[in-house]
Short mmCIF file of C-alpha atoms in Angstrom, two decimals:
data_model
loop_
_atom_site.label_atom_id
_atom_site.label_comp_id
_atom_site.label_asym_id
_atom_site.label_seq_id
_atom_site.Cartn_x
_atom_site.Cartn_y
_atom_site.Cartn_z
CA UNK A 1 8.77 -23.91 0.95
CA UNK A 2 6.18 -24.17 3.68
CA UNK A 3 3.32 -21.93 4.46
CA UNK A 4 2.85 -23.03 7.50
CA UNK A 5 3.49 -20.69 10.78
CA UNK A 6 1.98 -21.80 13.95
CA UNK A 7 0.78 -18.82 15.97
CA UNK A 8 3.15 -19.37 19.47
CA UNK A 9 0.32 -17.86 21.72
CA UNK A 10 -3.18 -19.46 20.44
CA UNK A 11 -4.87 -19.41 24.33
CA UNK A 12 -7.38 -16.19 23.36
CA UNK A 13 -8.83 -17.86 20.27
CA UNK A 14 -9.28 -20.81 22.60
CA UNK A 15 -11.10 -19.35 25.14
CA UNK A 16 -12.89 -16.53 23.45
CA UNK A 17 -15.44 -17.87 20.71
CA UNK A 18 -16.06 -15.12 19.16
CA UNK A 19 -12.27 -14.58 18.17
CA UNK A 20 -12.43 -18.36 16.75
CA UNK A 21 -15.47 -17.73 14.49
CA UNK A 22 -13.77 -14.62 13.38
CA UNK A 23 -10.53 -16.80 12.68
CA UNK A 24 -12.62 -19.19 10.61
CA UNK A 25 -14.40 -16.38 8.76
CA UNK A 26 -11.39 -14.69 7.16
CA UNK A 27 -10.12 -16.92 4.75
CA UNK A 28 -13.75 -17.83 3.47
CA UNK A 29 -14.08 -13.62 2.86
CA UNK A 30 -10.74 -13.38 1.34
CA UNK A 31 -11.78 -16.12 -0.87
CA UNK A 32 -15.22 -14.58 -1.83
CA UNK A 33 -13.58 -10.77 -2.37
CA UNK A 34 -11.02 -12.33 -4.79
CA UNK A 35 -13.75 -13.70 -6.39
CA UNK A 36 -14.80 -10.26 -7.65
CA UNK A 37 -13.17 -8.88 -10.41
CA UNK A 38 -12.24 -5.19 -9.27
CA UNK A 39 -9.69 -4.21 -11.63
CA UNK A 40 -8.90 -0.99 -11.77
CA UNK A 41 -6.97 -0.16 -15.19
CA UNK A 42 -7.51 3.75 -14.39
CA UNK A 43 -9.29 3.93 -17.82
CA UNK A 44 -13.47 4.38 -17.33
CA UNK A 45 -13.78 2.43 -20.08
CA UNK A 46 -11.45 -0.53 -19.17
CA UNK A 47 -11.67 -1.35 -15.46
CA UNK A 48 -14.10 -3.15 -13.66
CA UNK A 49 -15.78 -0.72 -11.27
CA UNK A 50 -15.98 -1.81 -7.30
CA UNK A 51 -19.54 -2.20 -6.64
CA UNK A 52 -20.15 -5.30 -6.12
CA UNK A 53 -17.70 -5.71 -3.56
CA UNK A 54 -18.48 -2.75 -1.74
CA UNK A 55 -22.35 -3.84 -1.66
CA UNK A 56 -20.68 -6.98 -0.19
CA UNK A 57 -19.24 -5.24 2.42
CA UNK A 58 -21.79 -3.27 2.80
CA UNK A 59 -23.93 -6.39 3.55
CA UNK A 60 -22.29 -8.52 5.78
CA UNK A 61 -21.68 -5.61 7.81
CA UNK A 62 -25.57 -5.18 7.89
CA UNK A 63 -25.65 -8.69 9.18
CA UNK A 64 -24.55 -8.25 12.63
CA UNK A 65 -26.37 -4.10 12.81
CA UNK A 66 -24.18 -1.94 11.46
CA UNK A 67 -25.44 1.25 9.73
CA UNK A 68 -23.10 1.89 6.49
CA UNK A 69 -22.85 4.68 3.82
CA UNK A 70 -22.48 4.02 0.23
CA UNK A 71 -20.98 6.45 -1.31
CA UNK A 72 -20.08 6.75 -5.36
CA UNK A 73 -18.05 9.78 -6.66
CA UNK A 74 -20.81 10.51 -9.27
CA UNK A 75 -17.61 10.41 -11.97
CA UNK A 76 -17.86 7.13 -12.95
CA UNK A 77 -20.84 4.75 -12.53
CA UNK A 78 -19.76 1.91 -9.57
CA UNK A 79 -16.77 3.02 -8.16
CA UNK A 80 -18.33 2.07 -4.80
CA UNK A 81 -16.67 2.85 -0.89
CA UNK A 82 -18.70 2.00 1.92
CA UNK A 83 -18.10 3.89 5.51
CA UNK A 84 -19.39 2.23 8.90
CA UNK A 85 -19.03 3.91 12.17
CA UNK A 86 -18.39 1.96 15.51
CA UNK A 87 -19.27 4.26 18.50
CA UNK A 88 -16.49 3.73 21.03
CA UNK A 89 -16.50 4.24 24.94
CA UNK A 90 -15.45 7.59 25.31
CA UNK A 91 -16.90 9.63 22.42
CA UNK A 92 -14.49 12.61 23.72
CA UNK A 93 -11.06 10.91 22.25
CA UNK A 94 -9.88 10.66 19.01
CA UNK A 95 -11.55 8.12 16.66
CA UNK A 96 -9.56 5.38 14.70
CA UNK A 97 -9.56 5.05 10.64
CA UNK A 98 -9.41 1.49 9.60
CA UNK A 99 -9.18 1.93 6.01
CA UNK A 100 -8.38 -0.83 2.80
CA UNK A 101 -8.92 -0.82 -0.96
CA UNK A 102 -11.27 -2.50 -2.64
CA UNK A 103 -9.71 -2.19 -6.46
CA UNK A 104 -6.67 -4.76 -7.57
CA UNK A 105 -4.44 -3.64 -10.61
CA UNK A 106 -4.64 -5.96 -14.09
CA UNK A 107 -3.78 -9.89 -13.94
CA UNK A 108 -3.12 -11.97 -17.17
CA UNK A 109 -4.90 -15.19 -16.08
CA UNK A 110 -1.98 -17.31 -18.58
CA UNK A 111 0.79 -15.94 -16.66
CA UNK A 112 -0.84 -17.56 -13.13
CA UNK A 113 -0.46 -20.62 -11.76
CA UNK A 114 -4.61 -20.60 -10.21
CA UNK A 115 -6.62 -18.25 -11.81
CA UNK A 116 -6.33 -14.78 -10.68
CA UNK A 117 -9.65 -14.04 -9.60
CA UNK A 118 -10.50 -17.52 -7.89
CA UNK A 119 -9.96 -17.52 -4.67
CA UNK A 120 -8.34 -20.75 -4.56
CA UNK A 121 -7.40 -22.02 -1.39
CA UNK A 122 -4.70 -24.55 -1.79
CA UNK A 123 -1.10 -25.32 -0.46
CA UNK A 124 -1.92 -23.60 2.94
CA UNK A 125 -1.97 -20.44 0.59
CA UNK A 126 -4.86 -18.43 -0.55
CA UNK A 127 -4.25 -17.58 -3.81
CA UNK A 128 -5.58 -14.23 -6.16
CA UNK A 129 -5.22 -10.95 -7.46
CA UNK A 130 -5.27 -9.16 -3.94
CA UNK A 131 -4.40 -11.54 -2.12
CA UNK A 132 -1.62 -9.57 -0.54
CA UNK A 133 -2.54 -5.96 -2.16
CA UNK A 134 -5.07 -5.55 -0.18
CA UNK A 135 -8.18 -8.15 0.06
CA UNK A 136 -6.34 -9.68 2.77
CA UNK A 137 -6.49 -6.74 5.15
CA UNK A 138 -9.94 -5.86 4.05
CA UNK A 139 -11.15 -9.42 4.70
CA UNK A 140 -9.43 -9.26 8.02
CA UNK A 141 -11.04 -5.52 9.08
CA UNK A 142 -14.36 -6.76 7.70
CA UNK A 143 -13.98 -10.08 9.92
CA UNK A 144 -12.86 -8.06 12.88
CA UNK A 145 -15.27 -5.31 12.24
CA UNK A 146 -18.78 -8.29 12.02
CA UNK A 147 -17.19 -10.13 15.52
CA UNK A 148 -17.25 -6.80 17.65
CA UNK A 149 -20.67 -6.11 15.90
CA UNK A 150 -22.02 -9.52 16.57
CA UNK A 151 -20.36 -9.99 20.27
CA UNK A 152 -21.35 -6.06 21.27
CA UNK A 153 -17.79 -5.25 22.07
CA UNK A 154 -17.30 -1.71 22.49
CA UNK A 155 -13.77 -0.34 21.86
CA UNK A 156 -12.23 2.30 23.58
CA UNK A 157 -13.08 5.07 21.16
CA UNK A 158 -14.84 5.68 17.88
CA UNK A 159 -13.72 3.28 14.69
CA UNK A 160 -14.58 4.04 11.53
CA UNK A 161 -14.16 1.38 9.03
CA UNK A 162 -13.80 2.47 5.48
CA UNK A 163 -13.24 0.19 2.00
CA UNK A 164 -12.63 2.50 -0.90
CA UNK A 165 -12.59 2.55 -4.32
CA UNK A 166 -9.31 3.26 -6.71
CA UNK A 167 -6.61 3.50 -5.03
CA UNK A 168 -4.43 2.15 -7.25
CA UNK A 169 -4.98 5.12 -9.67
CA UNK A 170 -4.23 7.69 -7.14
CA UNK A 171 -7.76 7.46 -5.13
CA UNK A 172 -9.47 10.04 -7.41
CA UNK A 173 -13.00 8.24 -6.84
CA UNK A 174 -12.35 7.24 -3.87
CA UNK A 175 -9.92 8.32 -1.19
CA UNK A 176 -9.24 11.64 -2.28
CA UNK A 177 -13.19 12.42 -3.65
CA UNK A 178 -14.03 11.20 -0.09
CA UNK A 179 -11.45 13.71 1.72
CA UNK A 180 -12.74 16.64 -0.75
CA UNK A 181 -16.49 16.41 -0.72
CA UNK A 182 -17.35 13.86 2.61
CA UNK A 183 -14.75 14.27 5.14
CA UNK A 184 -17.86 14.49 7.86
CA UNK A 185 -17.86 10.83 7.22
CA UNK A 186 -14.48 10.73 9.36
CA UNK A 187 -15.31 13.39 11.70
CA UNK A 188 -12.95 13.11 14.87
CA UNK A 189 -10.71 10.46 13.17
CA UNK A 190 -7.33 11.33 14.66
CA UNK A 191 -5.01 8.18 14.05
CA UNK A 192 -5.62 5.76 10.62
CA UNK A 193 -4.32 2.55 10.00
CA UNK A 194 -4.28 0.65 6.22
CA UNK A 195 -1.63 -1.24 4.26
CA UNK A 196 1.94 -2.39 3.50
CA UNK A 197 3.03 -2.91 7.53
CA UNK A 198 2.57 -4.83 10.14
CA UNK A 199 3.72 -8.17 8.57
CA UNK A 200 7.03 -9.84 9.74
CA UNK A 201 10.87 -10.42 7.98
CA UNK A 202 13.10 -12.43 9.27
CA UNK A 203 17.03 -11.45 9.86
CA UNK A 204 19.74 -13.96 9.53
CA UNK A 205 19.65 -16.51 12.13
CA UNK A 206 16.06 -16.16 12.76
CA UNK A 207 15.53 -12.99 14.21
CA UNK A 208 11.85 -11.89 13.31
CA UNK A 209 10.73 -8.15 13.44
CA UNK A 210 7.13 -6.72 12.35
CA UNK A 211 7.60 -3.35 10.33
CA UNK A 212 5.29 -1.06 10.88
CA UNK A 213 5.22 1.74 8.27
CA UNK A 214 5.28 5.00 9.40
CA UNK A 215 6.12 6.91 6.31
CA UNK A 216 6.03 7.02 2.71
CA UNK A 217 7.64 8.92 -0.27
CA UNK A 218 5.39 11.26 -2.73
CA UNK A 219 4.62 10.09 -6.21
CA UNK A 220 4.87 12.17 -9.16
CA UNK A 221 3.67 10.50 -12.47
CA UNK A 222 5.52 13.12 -15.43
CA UNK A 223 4.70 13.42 -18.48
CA UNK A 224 8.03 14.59 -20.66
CA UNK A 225 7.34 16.40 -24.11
CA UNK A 226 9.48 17.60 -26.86
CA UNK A 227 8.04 19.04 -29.55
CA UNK A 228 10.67 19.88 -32.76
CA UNK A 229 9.55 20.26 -36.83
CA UNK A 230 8.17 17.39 -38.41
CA UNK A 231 9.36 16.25 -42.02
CA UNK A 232 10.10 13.57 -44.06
CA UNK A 233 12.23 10.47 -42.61
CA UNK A 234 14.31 10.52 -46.03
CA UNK A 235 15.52 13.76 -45.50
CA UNK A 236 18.53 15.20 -43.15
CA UNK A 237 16.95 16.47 -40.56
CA UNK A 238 19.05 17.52 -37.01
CA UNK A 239 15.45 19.12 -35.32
CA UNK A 240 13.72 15.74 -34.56
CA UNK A 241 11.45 15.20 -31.49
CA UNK A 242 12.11 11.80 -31.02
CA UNK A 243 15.93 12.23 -30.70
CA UNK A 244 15.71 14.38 -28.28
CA UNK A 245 13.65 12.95 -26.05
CA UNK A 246 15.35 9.45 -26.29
CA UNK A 247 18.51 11.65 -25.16
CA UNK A 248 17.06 13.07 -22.23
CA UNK A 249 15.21 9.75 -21.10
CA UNK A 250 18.42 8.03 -20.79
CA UNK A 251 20.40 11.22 -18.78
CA UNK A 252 17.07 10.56 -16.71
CA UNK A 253 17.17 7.45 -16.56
CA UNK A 254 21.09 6.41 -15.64
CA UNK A 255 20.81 9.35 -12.91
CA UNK A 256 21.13 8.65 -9.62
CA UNK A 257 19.51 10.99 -6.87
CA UNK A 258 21.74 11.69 -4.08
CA UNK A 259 21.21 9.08 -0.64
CA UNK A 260 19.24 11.10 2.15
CA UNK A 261 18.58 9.14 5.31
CA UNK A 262 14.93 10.73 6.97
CA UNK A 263 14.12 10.02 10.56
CA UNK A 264 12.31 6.55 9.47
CA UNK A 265 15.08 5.30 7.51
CA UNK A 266 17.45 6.22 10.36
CA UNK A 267 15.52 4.58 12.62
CA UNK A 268 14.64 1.40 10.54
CA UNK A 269 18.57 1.06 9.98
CA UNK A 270 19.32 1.51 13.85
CA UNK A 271 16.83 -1.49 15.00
CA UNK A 272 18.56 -3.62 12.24
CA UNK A 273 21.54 -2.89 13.75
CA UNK A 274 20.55 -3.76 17.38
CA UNK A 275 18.74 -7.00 16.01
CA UNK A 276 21.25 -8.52 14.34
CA UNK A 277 24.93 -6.47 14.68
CA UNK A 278 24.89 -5.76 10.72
CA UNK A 279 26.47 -2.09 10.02
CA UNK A 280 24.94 0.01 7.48
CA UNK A 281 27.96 2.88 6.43
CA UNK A 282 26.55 5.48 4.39
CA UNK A 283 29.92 5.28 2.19
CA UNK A 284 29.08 2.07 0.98
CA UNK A 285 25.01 2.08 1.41
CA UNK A 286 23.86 0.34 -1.06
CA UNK A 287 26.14 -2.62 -0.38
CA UNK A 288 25.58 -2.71 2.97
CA UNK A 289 21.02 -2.81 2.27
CA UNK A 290 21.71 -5.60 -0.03
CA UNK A 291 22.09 -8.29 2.91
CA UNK A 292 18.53 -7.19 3.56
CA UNK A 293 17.56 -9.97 0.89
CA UNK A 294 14.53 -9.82 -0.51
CA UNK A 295 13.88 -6.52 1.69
CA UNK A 296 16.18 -4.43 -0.02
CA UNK A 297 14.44 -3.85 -3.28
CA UNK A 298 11.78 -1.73 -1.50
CA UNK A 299 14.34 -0.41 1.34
CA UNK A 300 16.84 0.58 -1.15
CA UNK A 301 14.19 2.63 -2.85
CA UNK A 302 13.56 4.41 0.30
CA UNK A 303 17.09 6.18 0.46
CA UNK A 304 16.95 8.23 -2.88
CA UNK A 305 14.41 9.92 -5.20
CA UNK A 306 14.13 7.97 -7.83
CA UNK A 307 12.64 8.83 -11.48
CA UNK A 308 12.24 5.52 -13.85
CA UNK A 309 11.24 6.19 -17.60
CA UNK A 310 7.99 3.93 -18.17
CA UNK A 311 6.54 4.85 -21.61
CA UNK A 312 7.57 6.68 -24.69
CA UNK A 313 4.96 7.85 -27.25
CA UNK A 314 5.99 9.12 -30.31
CA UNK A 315 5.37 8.91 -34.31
CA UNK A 316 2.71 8.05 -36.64
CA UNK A 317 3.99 6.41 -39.92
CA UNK A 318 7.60 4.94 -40.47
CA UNK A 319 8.72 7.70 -43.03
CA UNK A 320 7.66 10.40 -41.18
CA UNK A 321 9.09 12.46 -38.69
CA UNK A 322 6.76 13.66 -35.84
CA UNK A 323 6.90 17.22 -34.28
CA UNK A 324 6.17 16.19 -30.89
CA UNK A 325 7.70 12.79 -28.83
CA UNK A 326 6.64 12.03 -25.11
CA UNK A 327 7.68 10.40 -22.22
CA UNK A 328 6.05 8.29 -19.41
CA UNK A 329 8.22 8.65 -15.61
CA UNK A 330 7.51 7.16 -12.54
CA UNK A 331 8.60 9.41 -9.87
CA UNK A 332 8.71 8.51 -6.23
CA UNK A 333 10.62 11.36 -3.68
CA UNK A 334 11.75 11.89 0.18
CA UNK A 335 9.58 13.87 2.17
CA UNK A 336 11.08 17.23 2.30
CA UNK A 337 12.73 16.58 -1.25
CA UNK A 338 10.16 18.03 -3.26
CA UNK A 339 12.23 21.32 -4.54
CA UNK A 340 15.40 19.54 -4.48
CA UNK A 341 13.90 17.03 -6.73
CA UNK A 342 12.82 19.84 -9.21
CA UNK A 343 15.68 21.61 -9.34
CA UNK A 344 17.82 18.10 -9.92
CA UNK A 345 14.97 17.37 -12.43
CA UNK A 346 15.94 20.36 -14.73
CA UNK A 347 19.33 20.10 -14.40
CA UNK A 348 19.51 16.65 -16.13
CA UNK A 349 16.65 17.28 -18.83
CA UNK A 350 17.84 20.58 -20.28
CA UNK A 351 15.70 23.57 -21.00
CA UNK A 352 13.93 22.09 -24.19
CA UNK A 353 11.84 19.18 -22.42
CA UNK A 354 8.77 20.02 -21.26
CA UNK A 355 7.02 18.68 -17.67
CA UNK A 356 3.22 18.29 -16.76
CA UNK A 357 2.53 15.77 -14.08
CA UNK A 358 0.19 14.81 -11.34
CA UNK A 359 1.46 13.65 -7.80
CA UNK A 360 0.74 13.12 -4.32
CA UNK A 361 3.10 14.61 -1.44
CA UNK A 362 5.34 12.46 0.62
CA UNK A 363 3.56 11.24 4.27
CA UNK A 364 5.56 10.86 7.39
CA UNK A 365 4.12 10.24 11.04
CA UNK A 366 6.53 9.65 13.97
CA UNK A 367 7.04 6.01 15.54
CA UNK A 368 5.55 6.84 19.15
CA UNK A 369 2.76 7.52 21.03
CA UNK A 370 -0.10 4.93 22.69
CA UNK A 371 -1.11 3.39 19.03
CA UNK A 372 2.42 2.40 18.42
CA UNK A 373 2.58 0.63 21.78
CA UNK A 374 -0.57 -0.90 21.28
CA UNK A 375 0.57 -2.51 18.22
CA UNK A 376 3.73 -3.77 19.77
CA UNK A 377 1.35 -5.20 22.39
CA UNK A 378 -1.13 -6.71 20.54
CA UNK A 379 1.29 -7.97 18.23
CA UNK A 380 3.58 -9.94 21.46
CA UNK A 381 0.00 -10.93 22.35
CA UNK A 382 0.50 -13.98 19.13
CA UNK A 383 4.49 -13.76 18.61
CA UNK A 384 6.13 -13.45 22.30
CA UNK A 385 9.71 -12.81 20.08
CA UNK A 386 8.02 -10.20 18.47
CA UNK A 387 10.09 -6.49 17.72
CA UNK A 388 9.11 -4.14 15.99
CA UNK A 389 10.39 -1.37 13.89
CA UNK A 390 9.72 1.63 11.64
CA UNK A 391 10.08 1.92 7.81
CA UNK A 392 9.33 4.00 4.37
CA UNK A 393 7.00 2.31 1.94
CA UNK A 394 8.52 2.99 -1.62
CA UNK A 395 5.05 2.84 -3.20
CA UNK A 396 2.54 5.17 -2.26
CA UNK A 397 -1.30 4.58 0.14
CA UNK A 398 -4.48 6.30 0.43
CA UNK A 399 -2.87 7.53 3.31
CA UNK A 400 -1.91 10.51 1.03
CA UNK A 401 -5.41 11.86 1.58
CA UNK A 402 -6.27 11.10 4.66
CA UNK A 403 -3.31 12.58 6.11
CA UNK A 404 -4.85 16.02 4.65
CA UNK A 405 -7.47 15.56 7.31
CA UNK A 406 -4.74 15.50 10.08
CA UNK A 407 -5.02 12.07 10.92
CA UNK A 408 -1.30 10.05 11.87
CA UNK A 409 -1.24 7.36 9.68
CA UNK A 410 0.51 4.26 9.86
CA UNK A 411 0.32 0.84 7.52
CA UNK A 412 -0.46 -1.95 9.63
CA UNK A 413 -1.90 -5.29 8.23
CA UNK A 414 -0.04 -7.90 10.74
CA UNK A 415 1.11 -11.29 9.23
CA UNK A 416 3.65 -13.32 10.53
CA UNK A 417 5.12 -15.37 7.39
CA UNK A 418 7.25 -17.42 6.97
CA UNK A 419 10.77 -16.85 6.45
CA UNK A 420 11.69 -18.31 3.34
CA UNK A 421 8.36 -16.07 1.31
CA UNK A 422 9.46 -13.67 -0.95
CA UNK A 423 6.51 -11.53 0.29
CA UNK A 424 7.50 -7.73 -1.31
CA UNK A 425 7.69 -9.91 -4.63
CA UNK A 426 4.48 -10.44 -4.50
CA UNK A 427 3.00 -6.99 -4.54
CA UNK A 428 1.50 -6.82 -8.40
CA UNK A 429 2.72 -9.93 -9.36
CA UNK A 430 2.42 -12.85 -10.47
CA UNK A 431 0.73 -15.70 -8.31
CA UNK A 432 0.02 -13.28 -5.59
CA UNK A 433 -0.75 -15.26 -2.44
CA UNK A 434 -1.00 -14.90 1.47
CA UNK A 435 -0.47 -17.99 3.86
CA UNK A 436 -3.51 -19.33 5.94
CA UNK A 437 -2.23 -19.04 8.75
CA UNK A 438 -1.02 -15.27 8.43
CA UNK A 439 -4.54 -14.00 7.98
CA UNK A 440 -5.61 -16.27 10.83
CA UNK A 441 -2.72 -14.80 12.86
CA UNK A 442 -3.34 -11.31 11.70
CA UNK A 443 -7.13 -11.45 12.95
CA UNK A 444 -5.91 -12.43 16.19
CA UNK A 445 -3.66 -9.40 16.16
CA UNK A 446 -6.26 -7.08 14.65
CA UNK A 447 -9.16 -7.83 17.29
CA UNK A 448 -6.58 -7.26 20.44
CA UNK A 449 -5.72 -3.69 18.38
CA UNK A 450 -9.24 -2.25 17.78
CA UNK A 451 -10.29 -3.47 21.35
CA UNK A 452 -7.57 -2.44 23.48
CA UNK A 453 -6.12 0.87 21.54
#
């Protein structure tokens, strides 16, 4: 497979200095972010907290005269997110959030080919735990953020740059503190823009959209409990915890939600359609999402609630039997599906199963308006057969909480990849890697945004 896209439009980065240094910058700060080890188990006394990449930030955004914020939620030593404000031309308009994650989830180093916190650059790929979730974006803001700094460009309105701590436990010290106890730090922010968008997929014979996400469902991690009378495991004994809750994890887990097509899904399927002529019948959905490829594991997860059984916890000793057994479920659900999903919920677990959880609600921002024309423009800017097109993230963003501040959010971290890169695969997994050239391409893309939107 080859990494390598050439960028069909390079004549800016030609001509304009600035945006060349800021090309040539990006891969060396991807490569030094990896290098930190921000893993973020969502146990205190497991992860690795994000200082020292946020006073990173923090730094080489002091280099060319910015004035940042550090900011630690006070619940846990050095979970670190630095905030940086970019006054814009007309103070009167809406400002822009340009937000990214500095925390990574866990990596077993003898499962990688490189090791994953080593920035290795090799094979026109840079390879590392965040090298696609989301160092790559956050070395790209941070590039684009230090070239308007250092060339005194002034963008249209207010920016405000933000790299946060945990997000992939939920945002708790970071995202969703911020929201709760700072939210003067993003004073005026209207419109935000983070993750999971922006990059390209390629249709059948080589027809190459950019998917910009514009919505995405609500999580719900559930905790299932039964609790029965313990005895001894020698003994007949019909009341048992752990039989119970086995039974209802299966019902749970070999339900399927009923399909429900939301504006973005509607609208994601339509542009397929138009792009390449494929029909999508909602009698035979699923069927018809799987010639998305490699696609349709997140797209197919955007057309149902789904609930999948995780962890089970239950027991202490072989020859005993326990009075309480409990469940792990990852829940992901439609906008507007929330007491549909309940009520669905109950239905297949029976009365006797108790359900605690925590959750964030579903986010969903409509695919118009002068941003989304500015990032079809600055996207044709690079890629002249550029389209682009609307779509539900399965997973879930700090967009959660910044949406609570009013702001439209969309995910949009442009790469153009190749076609043959299995790029959803490599969201948490193994080898995690981002072309050269993408980042390149997506600085390009990035720079024309934040100075023309």
């Amino acid at each position: 497979m080859s990494a390598h896209v050439d960028p069909e439009n390079d004549d800016r980065s030609s001509t304009d200095p600035g945006l060349r240094r800021a090309e040539d910058e990006v891969v060396t700060l991807a490569s030094e972010l990896i290098r930190f080890d921000t893993t973020n188990t969502g146990d205190p006394a497991t992860l690795n907290p994000e200082r020292p990449a946020a006073e990173y930030v923090a730094e080489k955004l002091g280099e060319v005269g910015f004035e940042t914020t550090y900011v630690e939620s006070g619940d846990t030593p050095g979970r670190g997110n630095v905030i940086a404000r970019l006054p814009g031309a007309d103070r009167q308009r809406g400002g822009l959030l340009v937000h990214g994650h500095l925390d990574v989830v866990p990596a077993d180093p003898t499962e990688w080919s490189v090791h994953p916190f080593s920035g290795a650059v090799q094979d026109d790929y840079l390879w590392g735990r965040g090298a696609v979730d989301m160092k790559d974006m956050v070395a790209m803001t941070l590039t684009t953020a230090r070239r308007l700094g250092r060339d005194g460009i002034t963008p249209p309105r207010d920016i405000v740059f933000a790299f946060l701590a945990d997000e992939e436990a939920g945002g708790l010290q970071g995202a969703q503190w911020l929201v709760d106890h700072r939210p003067e730090l993003f004073e005026g922010c209207t419109e935000a823009i983070s993750e999971v968008g922006g990059y390209s997929v390629t249709f059948g014979d080589g027809v190459r959209a950019y998917l910009i996400q514009t919505a995405e469902k609500g999580i719900r991690w559930l905790k299932l409990r039964v609790r029965a009378r313990a005895g001894h495991g020698s003994m007949v004994h019909e009341d048992n915890a752990v039989t119970q809750l086995a039974q209802a994890v299966a019902r749970l887990g070999q339900h399927r939600f009923p399909i429900v097509l939301n504006d973005s899904v509607r609208e994601f399927l339509d542009g397929v359609s138009e792009l390449t002529g494929w029909s999508f019948p909602e009698d035979d959905l699923d069927g018809a999402i799987a010639k998305l490829g490699n696609l349709s594991r997140i797209i197919g997860a955007t057309v149902r609630d789904i609930a999948n059984p995780t962890m089970l916890n239950a027991g202490y000793k072989a020859n005993v039997i326990p009075s309480v057994a409990e469940a792990s479920v990852d829940c992901r659900i439609l906008p507007g599906r929330e007491e549909e999903f309940d009520r669905e919920l109950a239905e297949v677990l029976g009365p006797d199963v108790e359900r605690e959880w925590v959750g964030l609600p579903p986010v969903e921002t409509r695919f118009e308006g002068k941003i989304v024309e500015s990032m079809s423009r600055s996207l044709l800017t690079e890629d002249p057969a550029a389209r682009t097109l609307p779509y539900m993230m399965s997973g879930g963003t700090d967009a959660k909480s910044f949406s609570r501040l009013g702001m439209n959010c969309f995910g949009f971290a442009p790469l153009r990849l190749p076609a043959d890169l299995d790029f959803s695969a490599l969201f948490h997994g193994v080898d995690e890697r981002v072309p050269v050239d993408s980042l390149r391409f997506g600085t390009r893309v990035l720079d024309h945004f934040l100075r023309t939107s």
